[in-house]
mmCIF file of C-alpha atoms in Angstrom:
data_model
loop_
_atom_site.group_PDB
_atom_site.id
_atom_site.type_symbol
_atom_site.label_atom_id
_atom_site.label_comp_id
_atom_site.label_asym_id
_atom_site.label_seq_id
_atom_site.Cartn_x
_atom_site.Cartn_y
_atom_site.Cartn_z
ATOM 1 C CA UNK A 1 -6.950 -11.089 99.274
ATOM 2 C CA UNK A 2 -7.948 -10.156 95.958
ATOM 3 C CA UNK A 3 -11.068 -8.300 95.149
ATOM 4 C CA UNK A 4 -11.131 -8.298 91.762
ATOM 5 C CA UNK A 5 -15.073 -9.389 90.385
ATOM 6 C CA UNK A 6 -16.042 -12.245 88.031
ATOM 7 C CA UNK A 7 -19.005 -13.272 86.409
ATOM 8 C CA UNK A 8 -20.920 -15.414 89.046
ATOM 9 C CA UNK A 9 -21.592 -17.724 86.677
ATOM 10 C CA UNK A 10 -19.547 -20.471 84.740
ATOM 11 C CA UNK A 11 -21.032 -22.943 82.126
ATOM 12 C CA UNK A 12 -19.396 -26.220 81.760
ATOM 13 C CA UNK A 13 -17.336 -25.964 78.696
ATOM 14 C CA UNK A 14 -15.397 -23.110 80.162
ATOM 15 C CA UNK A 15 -15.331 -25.154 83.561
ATOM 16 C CA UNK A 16 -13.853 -28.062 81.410
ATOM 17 C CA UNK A 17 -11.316 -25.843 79.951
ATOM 18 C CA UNK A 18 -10.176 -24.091 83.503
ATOM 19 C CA UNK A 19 -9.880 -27.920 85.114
ATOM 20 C CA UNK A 20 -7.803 -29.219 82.792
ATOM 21 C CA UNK A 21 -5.609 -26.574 82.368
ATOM 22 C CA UNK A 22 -2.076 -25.615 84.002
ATOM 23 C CA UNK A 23 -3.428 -23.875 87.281
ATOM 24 C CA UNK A 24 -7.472 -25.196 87.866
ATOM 25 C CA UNK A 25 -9.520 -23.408 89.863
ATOM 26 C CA UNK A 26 -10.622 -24.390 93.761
ATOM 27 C CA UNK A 27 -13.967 -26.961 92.914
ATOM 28 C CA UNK A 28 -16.361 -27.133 95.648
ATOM 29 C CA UNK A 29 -19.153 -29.876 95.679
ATOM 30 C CA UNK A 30 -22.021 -28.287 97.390
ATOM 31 C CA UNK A 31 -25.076 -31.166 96.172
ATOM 32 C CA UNK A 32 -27.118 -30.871 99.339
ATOM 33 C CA UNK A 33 -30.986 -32.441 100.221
ATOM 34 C CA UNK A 34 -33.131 -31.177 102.663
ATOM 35 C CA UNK A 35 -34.871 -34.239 102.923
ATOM 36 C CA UNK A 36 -33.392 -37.782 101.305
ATOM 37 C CA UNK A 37 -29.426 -39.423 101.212
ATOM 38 C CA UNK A 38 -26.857 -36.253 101.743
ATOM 39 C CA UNK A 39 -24.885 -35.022 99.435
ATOM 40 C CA UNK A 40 -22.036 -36.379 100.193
ATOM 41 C CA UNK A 41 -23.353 -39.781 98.789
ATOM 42 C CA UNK A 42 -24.152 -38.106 95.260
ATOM 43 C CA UNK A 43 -20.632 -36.906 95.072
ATOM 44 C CA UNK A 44 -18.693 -40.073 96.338
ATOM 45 C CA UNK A 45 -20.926 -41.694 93.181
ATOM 46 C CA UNK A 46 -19.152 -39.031 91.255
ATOM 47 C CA UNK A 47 -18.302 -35.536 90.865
ATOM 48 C CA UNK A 48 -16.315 -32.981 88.877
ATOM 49 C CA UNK A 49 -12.235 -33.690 88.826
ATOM 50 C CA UNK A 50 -10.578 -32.912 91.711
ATOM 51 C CA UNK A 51 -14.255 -31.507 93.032
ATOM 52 C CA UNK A 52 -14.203 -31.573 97.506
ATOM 53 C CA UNK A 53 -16.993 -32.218 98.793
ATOM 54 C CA UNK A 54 -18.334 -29.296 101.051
ATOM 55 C CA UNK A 55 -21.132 -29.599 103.591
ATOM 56 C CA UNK A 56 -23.705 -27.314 103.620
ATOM 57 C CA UNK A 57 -25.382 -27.437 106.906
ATOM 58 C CA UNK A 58 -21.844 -28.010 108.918
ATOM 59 C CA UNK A 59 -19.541 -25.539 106.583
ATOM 60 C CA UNK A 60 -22.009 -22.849 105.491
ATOM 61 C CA UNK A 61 -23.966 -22.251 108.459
ATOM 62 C CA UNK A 62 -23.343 -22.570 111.985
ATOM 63 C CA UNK A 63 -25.450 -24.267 114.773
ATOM 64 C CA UNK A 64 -29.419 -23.897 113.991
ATOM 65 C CA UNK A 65 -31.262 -21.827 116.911
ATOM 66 C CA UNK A 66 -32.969 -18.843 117.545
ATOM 67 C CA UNK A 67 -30.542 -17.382 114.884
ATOM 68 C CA UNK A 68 -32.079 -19.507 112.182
ATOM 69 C CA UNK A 69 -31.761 -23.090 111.152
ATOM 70 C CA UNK A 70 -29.278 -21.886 108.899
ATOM 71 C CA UNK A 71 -27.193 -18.798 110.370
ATOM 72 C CA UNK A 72 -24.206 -17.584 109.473
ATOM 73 C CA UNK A 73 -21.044 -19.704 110.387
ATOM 74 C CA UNK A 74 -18.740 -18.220 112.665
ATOM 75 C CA UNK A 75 -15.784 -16.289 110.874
ATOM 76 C CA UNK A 76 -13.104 -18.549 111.811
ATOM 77 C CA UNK A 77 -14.960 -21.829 111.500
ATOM 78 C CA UNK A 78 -15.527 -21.024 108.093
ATOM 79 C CA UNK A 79 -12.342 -20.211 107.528
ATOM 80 C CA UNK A 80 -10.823 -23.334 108.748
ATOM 81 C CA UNK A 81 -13.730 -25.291 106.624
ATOM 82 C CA UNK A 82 -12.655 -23.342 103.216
ATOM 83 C CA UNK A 83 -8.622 -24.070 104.256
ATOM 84 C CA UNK A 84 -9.513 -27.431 104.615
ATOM 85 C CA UNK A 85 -11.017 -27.702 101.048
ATOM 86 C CA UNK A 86 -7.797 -26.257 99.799
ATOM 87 C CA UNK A 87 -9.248 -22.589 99.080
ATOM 88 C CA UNK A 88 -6.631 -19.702 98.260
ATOM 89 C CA UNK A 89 -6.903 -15.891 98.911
ATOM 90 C CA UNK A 90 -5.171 -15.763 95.232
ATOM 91 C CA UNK A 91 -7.379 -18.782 93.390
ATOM 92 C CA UNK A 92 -10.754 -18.649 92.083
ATOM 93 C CA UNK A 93 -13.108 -21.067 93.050
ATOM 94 C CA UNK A 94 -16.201 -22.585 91.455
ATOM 95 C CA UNK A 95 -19.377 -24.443 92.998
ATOM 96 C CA UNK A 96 -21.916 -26.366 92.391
ATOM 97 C CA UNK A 97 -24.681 -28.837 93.134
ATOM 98 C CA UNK A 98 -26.911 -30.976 91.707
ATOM 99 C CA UNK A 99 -28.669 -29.078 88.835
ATOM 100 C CA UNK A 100 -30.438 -25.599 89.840
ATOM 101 C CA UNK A 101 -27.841 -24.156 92.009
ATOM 102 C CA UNK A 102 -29.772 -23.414 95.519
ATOM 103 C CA UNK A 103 -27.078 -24.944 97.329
ATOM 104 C CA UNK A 104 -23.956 -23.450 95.420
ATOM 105 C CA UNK A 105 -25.840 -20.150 95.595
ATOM 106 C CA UNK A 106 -25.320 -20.231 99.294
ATOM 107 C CA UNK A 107 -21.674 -21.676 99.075
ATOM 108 C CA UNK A 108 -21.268 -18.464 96.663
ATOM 109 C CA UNK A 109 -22.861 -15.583 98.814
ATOM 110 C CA UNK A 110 -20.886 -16.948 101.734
ATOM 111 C CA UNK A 111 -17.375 -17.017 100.187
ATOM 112 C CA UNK A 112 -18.349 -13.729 99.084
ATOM 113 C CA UNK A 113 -19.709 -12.273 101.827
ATOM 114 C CA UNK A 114 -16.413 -13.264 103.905
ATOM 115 C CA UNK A 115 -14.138 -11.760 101.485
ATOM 116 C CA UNK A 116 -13.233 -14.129 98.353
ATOM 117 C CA UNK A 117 -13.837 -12.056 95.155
ATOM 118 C CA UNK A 118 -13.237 -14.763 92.422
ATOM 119 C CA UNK A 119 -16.899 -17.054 93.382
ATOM 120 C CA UNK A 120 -18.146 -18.500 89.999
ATOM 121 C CA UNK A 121 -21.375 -20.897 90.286
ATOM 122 C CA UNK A 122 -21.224 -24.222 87.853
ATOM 123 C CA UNK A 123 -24.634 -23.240 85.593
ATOM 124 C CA UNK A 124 -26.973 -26.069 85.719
ATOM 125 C CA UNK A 125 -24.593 -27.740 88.092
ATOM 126 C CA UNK A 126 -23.392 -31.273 87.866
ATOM 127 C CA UNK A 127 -26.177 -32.345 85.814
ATOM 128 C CA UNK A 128 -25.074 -29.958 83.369
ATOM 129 C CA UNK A 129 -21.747 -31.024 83.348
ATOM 130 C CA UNK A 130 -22.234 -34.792 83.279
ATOM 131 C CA UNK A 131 -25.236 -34.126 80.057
ATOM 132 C CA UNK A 132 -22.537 -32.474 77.876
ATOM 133 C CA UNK A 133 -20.013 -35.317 78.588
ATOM 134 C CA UNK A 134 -17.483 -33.831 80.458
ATOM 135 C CA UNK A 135 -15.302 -36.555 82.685
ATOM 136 C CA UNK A 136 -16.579 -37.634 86.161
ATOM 137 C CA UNK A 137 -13.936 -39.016 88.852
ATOM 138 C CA UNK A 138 -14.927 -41.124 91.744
ATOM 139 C CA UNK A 139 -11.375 -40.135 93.462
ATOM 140 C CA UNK A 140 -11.408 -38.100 96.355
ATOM 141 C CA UNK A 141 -8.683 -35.300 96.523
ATOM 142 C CA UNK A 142 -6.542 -34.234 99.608
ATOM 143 C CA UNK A 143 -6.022 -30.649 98.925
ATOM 144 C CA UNK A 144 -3.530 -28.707 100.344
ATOM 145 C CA UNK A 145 -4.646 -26.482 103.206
ATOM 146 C CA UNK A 146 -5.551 -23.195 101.911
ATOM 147 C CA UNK A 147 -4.928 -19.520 102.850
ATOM 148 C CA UNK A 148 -8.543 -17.991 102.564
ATOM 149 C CA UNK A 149 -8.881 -15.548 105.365
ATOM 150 C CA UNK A 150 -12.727 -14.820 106.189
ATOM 151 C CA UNK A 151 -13.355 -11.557 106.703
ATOM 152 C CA UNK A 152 -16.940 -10.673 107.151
ATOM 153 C CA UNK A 153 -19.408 -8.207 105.571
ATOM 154 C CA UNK A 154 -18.294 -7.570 101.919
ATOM 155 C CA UNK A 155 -22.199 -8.671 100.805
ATOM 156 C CA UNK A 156 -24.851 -6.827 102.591
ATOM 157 C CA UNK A 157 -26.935 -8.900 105.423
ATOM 158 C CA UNK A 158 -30.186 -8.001 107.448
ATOM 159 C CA UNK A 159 -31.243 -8.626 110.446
ATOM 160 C CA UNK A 160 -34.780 -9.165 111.958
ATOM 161 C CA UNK A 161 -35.121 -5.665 112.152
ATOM 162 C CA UNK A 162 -33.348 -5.053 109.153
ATOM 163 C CA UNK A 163 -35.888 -6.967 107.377
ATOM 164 C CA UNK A 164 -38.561 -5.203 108.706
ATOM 165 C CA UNK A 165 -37.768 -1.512 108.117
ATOM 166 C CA UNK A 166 -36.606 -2.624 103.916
ATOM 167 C CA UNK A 167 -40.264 -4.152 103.950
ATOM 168 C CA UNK A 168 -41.411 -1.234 104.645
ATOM 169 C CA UNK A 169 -39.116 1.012 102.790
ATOM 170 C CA UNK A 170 -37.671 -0.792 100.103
ATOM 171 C CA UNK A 171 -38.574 -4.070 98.083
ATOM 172 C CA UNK A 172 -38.140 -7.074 100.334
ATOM 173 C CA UNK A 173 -38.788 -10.489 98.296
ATOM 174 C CA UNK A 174 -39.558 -14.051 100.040
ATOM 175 C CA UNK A 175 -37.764 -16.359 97.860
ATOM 176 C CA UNK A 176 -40.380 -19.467 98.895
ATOM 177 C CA UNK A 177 -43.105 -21.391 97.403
ATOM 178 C CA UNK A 178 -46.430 -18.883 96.572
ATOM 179 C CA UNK A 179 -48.658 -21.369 99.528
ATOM 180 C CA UNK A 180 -45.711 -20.747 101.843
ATOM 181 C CA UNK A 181 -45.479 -17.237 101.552
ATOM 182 C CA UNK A 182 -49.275 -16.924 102.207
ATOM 183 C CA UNK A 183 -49.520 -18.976 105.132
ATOM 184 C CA UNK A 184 -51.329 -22.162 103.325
ATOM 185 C CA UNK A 185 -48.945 -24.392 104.268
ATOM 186 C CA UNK A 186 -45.431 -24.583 106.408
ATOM 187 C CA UNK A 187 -43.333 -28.061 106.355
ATOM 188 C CA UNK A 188 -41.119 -26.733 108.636
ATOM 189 C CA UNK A 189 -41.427 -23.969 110.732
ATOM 190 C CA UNK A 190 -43.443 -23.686 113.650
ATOM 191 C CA UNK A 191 -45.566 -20.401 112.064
ATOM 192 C CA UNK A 192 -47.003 -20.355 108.826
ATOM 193 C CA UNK A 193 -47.044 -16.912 107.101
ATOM 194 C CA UNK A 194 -44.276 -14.244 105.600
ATOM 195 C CA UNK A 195 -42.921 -11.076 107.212
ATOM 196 C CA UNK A 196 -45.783 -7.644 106.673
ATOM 197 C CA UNK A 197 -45.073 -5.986 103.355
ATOM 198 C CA UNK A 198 -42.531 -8.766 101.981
ATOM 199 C CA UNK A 199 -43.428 -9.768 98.152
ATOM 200 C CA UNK A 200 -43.589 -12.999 96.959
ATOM 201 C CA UNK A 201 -40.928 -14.488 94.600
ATOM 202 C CA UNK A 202 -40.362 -17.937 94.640
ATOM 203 C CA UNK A 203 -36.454 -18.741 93.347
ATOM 204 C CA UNK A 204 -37.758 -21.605 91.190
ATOM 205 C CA UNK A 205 -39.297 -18.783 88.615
ATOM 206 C CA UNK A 206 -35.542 -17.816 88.442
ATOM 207 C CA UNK A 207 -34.310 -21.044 86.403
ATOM 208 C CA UNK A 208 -35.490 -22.844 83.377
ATOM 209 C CA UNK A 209 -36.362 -26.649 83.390
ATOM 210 C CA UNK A 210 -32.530 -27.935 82.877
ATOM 211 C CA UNK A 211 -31.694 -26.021 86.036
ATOM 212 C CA UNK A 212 -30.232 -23.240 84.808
ATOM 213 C CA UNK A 213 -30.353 -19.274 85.313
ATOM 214 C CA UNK A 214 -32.971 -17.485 83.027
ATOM 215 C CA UNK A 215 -31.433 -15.113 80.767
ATOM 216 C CA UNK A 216 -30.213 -11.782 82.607
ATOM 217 C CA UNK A 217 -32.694 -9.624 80.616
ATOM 218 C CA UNK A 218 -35.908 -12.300 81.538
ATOM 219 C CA UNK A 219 -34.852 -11.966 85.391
ATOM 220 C CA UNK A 220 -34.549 -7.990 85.065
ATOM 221 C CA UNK A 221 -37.906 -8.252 83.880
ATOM 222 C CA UNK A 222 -39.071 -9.885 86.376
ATOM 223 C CA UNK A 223 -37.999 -8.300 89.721
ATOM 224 C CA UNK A 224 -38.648 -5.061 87.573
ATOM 225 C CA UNK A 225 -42.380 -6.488 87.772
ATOM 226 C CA UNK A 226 -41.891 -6.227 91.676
ATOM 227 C CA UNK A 227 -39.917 -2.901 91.897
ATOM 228 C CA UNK A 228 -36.929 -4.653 92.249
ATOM 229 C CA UNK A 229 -34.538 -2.829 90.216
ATOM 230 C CA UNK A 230 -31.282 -1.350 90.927
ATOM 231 C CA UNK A 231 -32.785 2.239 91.914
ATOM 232 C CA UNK A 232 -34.738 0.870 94.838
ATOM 233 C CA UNK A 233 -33.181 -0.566 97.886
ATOM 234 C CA UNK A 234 -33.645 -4.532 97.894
ATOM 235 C CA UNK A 235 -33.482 -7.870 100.298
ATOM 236 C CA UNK A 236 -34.310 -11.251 100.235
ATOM 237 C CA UNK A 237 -35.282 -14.171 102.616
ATOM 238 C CA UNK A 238 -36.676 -17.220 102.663
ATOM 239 C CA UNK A 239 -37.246 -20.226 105.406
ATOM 240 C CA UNK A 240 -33.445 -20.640 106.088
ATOM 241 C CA UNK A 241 -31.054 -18.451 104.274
ATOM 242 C CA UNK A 242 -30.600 -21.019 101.535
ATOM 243 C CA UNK A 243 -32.979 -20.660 98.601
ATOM 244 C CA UNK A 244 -32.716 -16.641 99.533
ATOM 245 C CA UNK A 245 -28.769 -16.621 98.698
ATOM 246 C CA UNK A 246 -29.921 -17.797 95.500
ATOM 247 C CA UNK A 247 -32.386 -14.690 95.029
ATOM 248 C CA UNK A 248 -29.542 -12.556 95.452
ATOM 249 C CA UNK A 249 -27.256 -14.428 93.034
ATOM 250 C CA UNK A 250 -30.383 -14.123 90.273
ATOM 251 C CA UNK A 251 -30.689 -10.722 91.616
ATOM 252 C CA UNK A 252 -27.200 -9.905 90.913
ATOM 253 C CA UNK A 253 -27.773 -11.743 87.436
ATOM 254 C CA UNK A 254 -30.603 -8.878 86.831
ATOM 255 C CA UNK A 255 -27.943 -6.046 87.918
ATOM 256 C CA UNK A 256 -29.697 -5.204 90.856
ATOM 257 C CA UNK A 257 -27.432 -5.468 94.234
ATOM 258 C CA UNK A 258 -29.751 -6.915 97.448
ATOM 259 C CA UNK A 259 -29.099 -7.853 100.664
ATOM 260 C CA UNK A 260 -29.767 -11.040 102.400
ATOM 261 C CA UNK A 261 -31.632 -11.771 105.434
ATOM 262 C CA UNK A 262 -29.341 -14.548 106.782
ATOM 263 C CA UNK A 263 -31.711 -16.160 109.718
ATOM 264 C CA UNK A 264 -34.790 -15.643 107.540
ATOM 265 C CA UNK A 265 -38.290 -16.581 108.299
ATOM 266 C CA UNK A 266 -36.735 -19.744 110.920
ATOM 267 C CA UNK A 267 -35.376 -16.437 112.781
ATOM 268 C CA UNK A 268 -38.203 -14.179 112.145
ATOM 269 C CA UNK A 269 -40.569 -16.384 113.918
ATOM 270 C CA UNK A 270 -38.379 -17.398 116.623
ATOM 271 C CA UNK A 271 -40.000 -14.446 118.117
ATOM 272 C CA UNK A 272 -43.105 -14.632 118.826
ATOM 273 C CA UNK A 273 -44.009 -11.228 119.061
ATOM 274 C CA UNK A 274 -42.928 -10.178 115.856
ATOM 275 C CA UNK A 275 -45.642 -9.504 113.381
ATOM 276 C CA UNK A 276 -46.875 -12.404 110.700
ATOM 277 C CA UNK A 277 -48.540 -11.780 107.574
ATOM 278 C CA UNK A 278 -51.067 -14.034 105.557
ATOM 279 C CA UNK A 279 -52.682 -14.027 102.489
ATOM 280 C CA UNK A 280 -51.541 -11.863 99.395
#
């Protein structure tokens, strides 16, 4: 499997150009809803060219439990979901989703964290793509099975207590809403709060209005303001593992490597005699 590195993101022209040329590159449809229709309905309205339609909760995470709503998928299922969506050890792929790339952001730091080098996220996502004009297909491709062989731990990950000793040590940034992070309010897990000495960081200050990435100087600036830089040693979380993935792809934007806490704050409180925080 190759390592070689790429630029983890892709804007649609140069998207355009790559799918309609002699040898396009894996597309992977990652529009995904927490609430509301799935995804899957968005794309079979339309999608990219020869786009497949990956699901987040049953191909990027496995079962949700003490582990996390989201946790890591097991190597192997992964591996059989990416060969199923036709992806090759030797071809890069591309993802997206809707517009402000929280779901491809996970599909990315996944197929990079089990060993695919060539991961390029779709900037703005589809809604990017369909405003500059670019051709949408309603056809469904049968890919050829793919080679991809997942092989775990090429991104760094944290555990519970991981998390824990970087908050204390390092810079450890909760990628969720401001009220979230200080215990206001929680939609969805059963503790409200964030982990002792975490910072606060939501991942929407990361894009702009149309969805896409803030320039890489504006989001060195920014995690700079929170001693997140590439001399200290950095992490991310957030509710799930979702929104936190795409911390460390705006992270990695900013030139500053960070690890993610997979199981996040669903994990963190799954015990309850870890310590919560509140407030600022």
């Amino acid at each position: 499997m190759t390592n070689e590195q790429v630029h983890p993101l892709i804007d649609a022209s140069e998207l355009a150009e790559l799918v309609l040329g002699p040898e396009p590159p894996t597309v992977l449809d990652v529009r995904w809803a927490l609430t509301g229709p799935p995804g899957v309905e968005a794309y079979r309205e339309g999608h990219v060219p020869g786009a497949v339609f990956v699901d987040l909760d049953r191909d990027l995470a496995g079962p949700p439990g003490p582990e996390g709503r989201h946790p890591l998928p097991d190597a192997a299922r992964f591996e059989a979901a990416m060969r199923a969506a036709g992806v090759r050890r030797d071809r890069p792929v591309v993802v997206y989703d809707a517009a402000d790339s929280t779901a491809a952001a996970r599909a990315w730091w996944t197929l990079r964290y089990f060993g695919h080098g060539r991961v390029q996220v779709l900037n703005g996502g589809f809604r990017a793509w369909a405003e500059a004009g670019r051709p949408v297909s309603t056809d469904e491709p049968r890919p050829a099975p793919g080679d991809f062989t997942a092989l775990p731990g090429s991104l760094p990950a944290l555990d519970a207590e991981g998390a824990a000793s970087l908050a204390r040590r390092g810079v450890l940034l909760d990628a969720r809403a401001t009220e979230r992070y200080r215990g206001e309010v929680e939609p969805i897990d059963p503790v409200a709060g964030h982990i002792p000495g975490a910072l606060t960081a939501p991942t929407s200050g990361n894009v702009g209005a149309d969805g896409r990435f803030l320039p890489a100087e504006a989001l060195r600036e920014r995690f700079a303001g929170l001693g997140a830089t590439d001399a200290a040693e950095v992490g991310a979380y957030c509710g799930s593992g979702v929104t936190a993935a795409h911390q460390v792809l705006a992270l990695a934007l900013a030139g500053v490597p960070a690890a993610l806490y997979v199981g996040s704050w669903s994990n963190w409180v799954a015990d309850p005699s870890r310590p919560v925080a509140t407030g600022d």
